[in-house]
PDB file of C-alpha atoms in Angstrom:
ATOM      1  CA  MET S 115      81.211  33.859 109.764  1.00  0.00           C
ATOM      2  CA  ALA S 116      82.729  30.377 109.897  1.00  0.00           C
ATOM      3  CA  THR S 117      84.386  29.025 106.792  1.00  0.00           C
ATOM      4  CA  ALA S 118      83.908  25.544 105.419  1.00  0.00           C
ATOM      5  CA  PRO S 119      86.677  23.057 106.143  1.00  0.00           C
ATOM      6  CA  GLU S 120      89.307  22.996 103.406  1.00  0.00           C
ATOM      7  CA  ASN S 121      88.173  19.701 101.839  1.00  0.00           C
ATOM      8  CA  GLU S 122      84.548  20.859 101.741  1.00  0.00           C
ATOM      9  CA  ARG S 123      85.584  24.198 100.206  1.00  0.00           C
ATOM     10  CA  VAL S 124      87.574  22.419  97.494  1.00  0.00           C
ATOM     11  CA  SER S 125      84.701  20.000  96.832  1.00  0.00           C
ATOM     12  CA  ILE S 126      82.243  22.858  96.406  1.00  0.00           C
ATOM     13  CA  GLY S 127      84.774  24.690  94.235  1.00  0.00           C
ATOM     14  CA  LYS S 128      85.165  21.651  91.982  1.00  0.00           C
ATOM     15  CA  LYS S 129      81.415  21.333  91.491  1.00  0.00           C
ATOM     16  CA  ALA S 130      81.052  25.022  90.704  1.00  0.00           C
ATOM     17  CA  PHE S 131      84.076  24.955  88.394  1.00  0.00           C
ATOM     18  CA  LYS S 132      82.536  22.120  86.360  1.00  0.00           C
ATOM     19  CA  GLN S 133      79.419  24.227  85.842  1.00  0.00           C
ATOM     20  CA  PHE S 134      81.431  27.234  84.726  1.00  0.00           C
ATOM     21  CA  GLU S 135      83.396  25.049  82.298  1.00  0.00           C
ATOM     22  CA  ILE S 136      80.073  23.943  80.784  1.00  0.00           C
ATOM     23  CA  SER S 137      79.000  27.585  80.530  1.00  0.00           C
ATOM     24  CA  LEU S 138      82.259  28.469  78.767  1.00  0.00           C
ATOM     25  CA  LYS S 139      81.806  25.638  76.267  1.00  0.00           C
ATOM     26  CA  ASN S 140      78.223  26.716  75.603  1.00  0.00           C
ATOM     27  CA  ALA S 141      78.972  30.432  75.266  1.00  0.00           C
ATOM     28  CA  LYS S 142      77.327  31.682  72.087  1.00  0.00           C
ATOM     29  CA  SER S 143      79.618  34.692  71.656  1.00  0.00           C
ATOM     30  CA  ASP S 144      82.915  36.140  72.815  1.00  0.00           C
ATOM     31  CA  VAL S 145      81.134  38.553  75.124  1.00  0.00           C
ATOM     32  CA  ASP S 146      79.191  35.670  76.719  1.00  0.00           C
ATOM     33  CA  LYS S 147      82.520  33.961  77.356  1.00  0.00           C
ATOM     34  CA  PHE S 148      83.904  37.217  78.763  1.00  0.00           C
ATOM     35  CA  TYR S 149      81.072  37.259  81.305  1.00  0.00           C
ATOM     36  CA  VAL S 150      81.897  33.742  82.533  1.00  0.00           C
ATOM     37  CA  LEU S 151      85.717  33.801  82.549  1.00  0.00           C
ATOM     38  CA  GLY S 152      86.061  35.625  85.882  1.00  0.00           C
ATOM     39  CA  SER S 153      83.896  33.155  87.757  1.00  0.00           C
ATOM     40  CA  ALA S 154      85.591  30.247  85.992  1.00  0.00           C
ATOM     41  CA  ALA S 155      89.017  31.555  87.050  1.00  0.00           C
ATOM     42  CA  LYS S 156      87.919  32.012  90.673  1.00  0.00           C
ATOM     43  CA  MET S 157      86.289  28.591  90.887  1.00  0.00           C
ATOM     44  CA  ALA S 158      89.240  26.867  89.194  1.00  0.00           C
ATOM     45  CA  TYR S 159      91.444  28.381  91.893  1.00  0.00           C
ATOM     46  CA  GLU S 160      89.069  27.288  94.665  1.00  0.00           C
ATOM     47  CA  ALA S 161      88.948  23.803  93.136  1.00  0.00           C
ATOM     48  CA  GLY S 162      92.733  23.607  93.265  1.00  0.00           C
ATOM     49  CA  ASP S 163      93.178  23.629  89.486  1.00  0.00           C
ATOM     50  CA  ILE S 164      95.849  26.309  89.500  1.00  0.00           C
ATOM     51  CA  LYS S 165      96.846  25.888  85.857  1.00  0.00           C
ATOM     52  CA  GLU S 166      93.269  26.429  84.635  1.00  0.00           C
ATOM     53  CA  ALA S 167      92.779  29.304  87.071  1.00  0.00           C
ATOM     54  CA  GLU S 168      95.868  31.001  85.668  1.00  0.00           C
ATOM     55  CA  ASN S 169      94.813  30.335  82.072  1.00  0.00           C
ATOM     56  CA  TYR S 170      91.313  31.707  82.609  1.00  0.00           C
ATOM     57  CA  ALA S 171      92.536  34.749  84.552  1.00  0.00           C
ATOM     58  CA  ASN S 172      95.057  35.598  81.832  1.00  0.00           C
ATOM     59  CA  GLU S 173      92.432  35.109  79.119  1.00  0.00           C
ATOM     60  CA  LEU S 174      90.018  37.317  81.066  1.00  0.00           C
ATOM     61  CA  LEU S 175      92.564  40.125  81.307  1.00  0.00           C
ATOM     62  CA  ALA S 176      93.452  39.781  77.619  1.00  0.00           C
ATOM     63  CA  GLN S 177      89.761  39.912  76.670  1.00  0.00           C
ATOM     64  CA  ALA S 178      89.156  42.939  78.906  1.00  0.00           C
ATOM     65  CA  ASP S 179      90.926  45.230  76.447  1.00  0.00           C
ATOM     66  CA  LYS S 180      88.218  44.457  73.868  1.00  0.00           C
ATOM     67  CA  TYR S 181      85.440  45.375  76.297  1.00  0.00           C
ATOM     68  CA  GLY S 182      86.662  48.593  77.904  1.00  0.00           C
ATOM     69  CA  PHE S 183      83.179  50.134  77.917  1.00  0.00           C
ATOM     70  CA  ASN S 184      81.344  46.975  78.973  1.00  0.00           C
ATOM     71  CA  TRP S 185      79.795  46.872  82.455  1.00  0.00           C
ATOM     72  CA  ASN S 186      81.942  43.783  83.223  1.00  0.00           C
ATOM     73  CA  TYR S 187      85.271  45.456  82.399  1.00  0.00           C
ATOM     74  CA  GLY S 188      85.978  46.501  86.005  1.00  0.00           C
ATOM     75  CA  ASN S 189      85.090  43.034  87.281  1.00  0.00           C
ATOM     76  CA  ALA S 190      87.499  41.504  84.771  1.00  0.00           C
ATOM     77  CA  ILE S 191      90.393  43.747  85.816  1.00  0.00           C
ATOM     78  CA  HIS S 192      89.722  43.175  89.493  1.00  0.00           C
ATOM     79  CA  HIS S 193      89.040  39.443  89.546  1.00  0.00           C
ATOM     80  CA  GLY S 194      91.669  38.474  86.973  1.00  0.00           C
ATOM     81  CA  ASN S 195      94.356  40.204  89.016  1.00  0.00           C
ATOM     82  CA  ILE S 196      93.077  38.817  92.326  1.00  0.00           C
ATOM     83  CA  VAL S 197      93.275  35.247  90.992  1.00  0.00           C
ATOM     84  CA  LEU S 198      96.764  35.765  89.554  1.00  0.00           C
ATOM     85  CA  GLY S 199      97.886  37.387  92.803  1.00  0.00           C
ATOM     86  CA  ARG S 200      96.631  34.481  94.881  1.00  0.00           C
ATOM     87  CA  ILE S 201      98.459  32.074  92.578  1.00  0.00           C
ATOM     88  CA  ALA S 202     101.672  34.112  92.899  1.00  0.00           C
ATOM     89  CA  LEU S 203     101.356  34.226  96.677  1.00  0.00           C
ATOM     90  CA  GLU S 204     100.688  30.501  96.880  1.00  0.00           C
ATOM     91  CA  SER S 205     103.835  29.847  94.837  1.00  0.00           C
ATOM     92  CA  GLY S 206     105.869  32.038  97.203  1.00  0.00           C
ATOM     93  CA  ASP S 207     106.241  35.082  94.942  1.00  0.00           C
ATOM     94  CA  LEU S 208     105.274  37.779  97.412  1.00  0.00           C
ATOM     95  CA  GLY S 209     106.439  40.687  95.236  1.00  0.00           C
ATOM     96  CA  THR S 210     104.329  39.617  92.276  1.00  0.00           C
ATOM     97  CA  ALA S 211     101.326  38.988  94.530  1.00  0.00           C
ATOM     98  CA  LYS S 212     101.568  42.551  95.825  1.00  0.00           C
ATOM     99  CA  GLN S 213     101.761  43.922  92.272  1.00  0.00           C
ATOM    100  CA  TYR S 214      98.602  42.017  91.346  1.00  0.00           C
ATOM    101  CA  LEU S 215      96.831  43.479  94.385  1.00  0.00           C
ATOM    102  CA  ILE S 216      97.772  46.954  93.167  1.00  0.00           C
ATOM    103  CA  LYS S 217      96.492  46.151  89.658  1.00  0.00           C
ATOM    104  CA  ALA S 218      93.256  44.721  91.071  1.00  0.00           C
ATOM    105  CA  GLY S 219      92.763  47.949  92.987  1.00  0.00           C
ATOM    106  CA  GLU S 220      93.121  49.969  89.789  1.00  0.00           C
ATOM    107  CA  THR S 221      89.781  48.724  88.498  1.00  0.00           C
ATOM    108  CA  PRO S 222      87.425  51.493  87.415  1.00  0.00           C
ATOM    109  CA  GLY S 223      84.709  49.653  89.316  1.00  0.00           C
ATOM    110  CA  SER S 224      81.547  47.950  88.137  1.00  0.00           C
ATOM    111  CA  PRO S 225      77.941  47.709  89.257  1.00  0.00           C
ATOM    112  CA  GLN S 226      78.880  44.725  91.451  1.00  0.00           C
ATOM    113  CA  LEU S 227      82.125  46.145  92.861  1.00  0.00           C
ATOM    114  CA  ASN S 228      80.493  49.494  93.528  1.00  0.00           C
ATOM    115  CA  SER S 229      77.601  47.815  95.373  1.00  0.00           C
ATOM    116  CA  PHE S 230      79.299  44.969  97.246  1.00  0.00           C
ATOM    117  CA  GLY S 231      82.941  46.016  97.346  1.00  0.00           C
ATOM    118  CA  PRO S 232      86.079  44.278  96.143  1.00  0.00           C
ATOM    119  CA  ASN S 233      87.150  40.691  96.642  1.00  0.00           C
ATOM    120  CA  MET S 234      89.398  40.866  99.702  1.00  0.00           C
ATOM    121  CA  ALA S 235      90.827  37.315  99.548  1.00  0.00           C
ATOM    122  CA  LEU S 236      94.282  38.376  98.336  1.00  0.00           C
ATOM    123  CA  ALA S 237      94.399  41.298 100.770  1.00  0.00           C
ATOM    124  CA  LYS S 238      93.512  38.941 103.627  1.00  0.00           C
ATOM    125  CA  GLU S 239      96.171  36.451 102.568  1.00  0.00           C
ATOM    126  CA  LEU S 240      98.766  39.239 102.357  1.00  0.00           C
ATOM    127  CA  LEU S 241      97.772  40.467 105.823  1.00  0.00           C
ATOM    128  CA  GLU S 242      98.334  36.931 107.082  1.00  0.00           C
ATOM    129  CA  LYS S 243     101.901  37.326 105.742  1.00  0.00           C
ATOM    130  CA  ASN S 244     102.221  40.606 107.708  1.00  0.00           C
ATOM    131  CA  GLU S 245     102.076  42.720 104.535  1.00  0.00           C
ATOM    132  CA  ARG S 246     100.004  45.455 106.149  1.00  0.00           C
ATOM    133  CA  GLU S 247     101.585  48.386 104.308  1.00  0.00           C
ATOM    134  CA  ILE S 248     100.595  47.253 100.803  1.00  0.00           C
ATOM    135  CA  VAL S 249      97.074  46.348 101.911  1.00  0.00           C
ATOM    136  CA  GLN S 250      96.622  49.701 103.640  1.00  0.00           C
ATOM    137  CA  HIS S 251      97.990  51.472 100.566  1.00  0.00           C
ATOM    138  CA  VAL S 252      95.609  49.703  98.182  1.00  0.00           C
ATOM    139  CA  THR S 253      92.534  49.905 100.386  1.00  0.00           C
ATOM    140  CA  GLY S 254      93.296  53.552 101.144  1.00  0.00           C
ATOM    141  CA  GLU S 255      93.506  54.298  97.418  1.00  0.00           C
ATOM    142  CA  ASN S 256      90.069  52.770  96.859  1.00  0.00           C
ATOM    143  CA  LYS S 257      87.983  54.988  99.087  1.00  0.00           C
ATOM    144  CA  LYS S 258      84.951  54.333  96.919  1.00  0.00           C
ATOM    145  CA  TYR S 259      84.876  50.801  98.361  1.00  0.00           C
ATOM    146  CA  LYS S 260      84.949  51.845 102.004  1.00  0.00           C
ATOM    147  CA  ALA S 261      81.798  51.476 104.053  1.00  0.00           C
TER     148      ALA S 261
END
């Protein structure tokens, strides 16, 4: 599958991020906000707003502790750590990026992750840096996600 050129990807990310920001502002409860934070963090990253992506990902992970039995808990653990790992990798902190990949892989799962599998963006980016061992370790640990 071909990917959109970088400028088109960022443009789409910015549009989506604006919509998620509106959803966050209009959230009627903390749990409603919890449901939106993961997508907001991912789209902020795609839009190039690294500071907001980091803020939302950290808030998502902090909120996750309150919702340990919520269906979205596994998504929060996974996506919050993926976003933070991508930020670490982009800033050149390979060790921290690998730790976030491990944490993302420790998710208990969710209806979405169990159906569609994990977000592999950070794993792909680490493979591009020749970090095969960590990716094999994490994907091997998560046999429930294998096809």
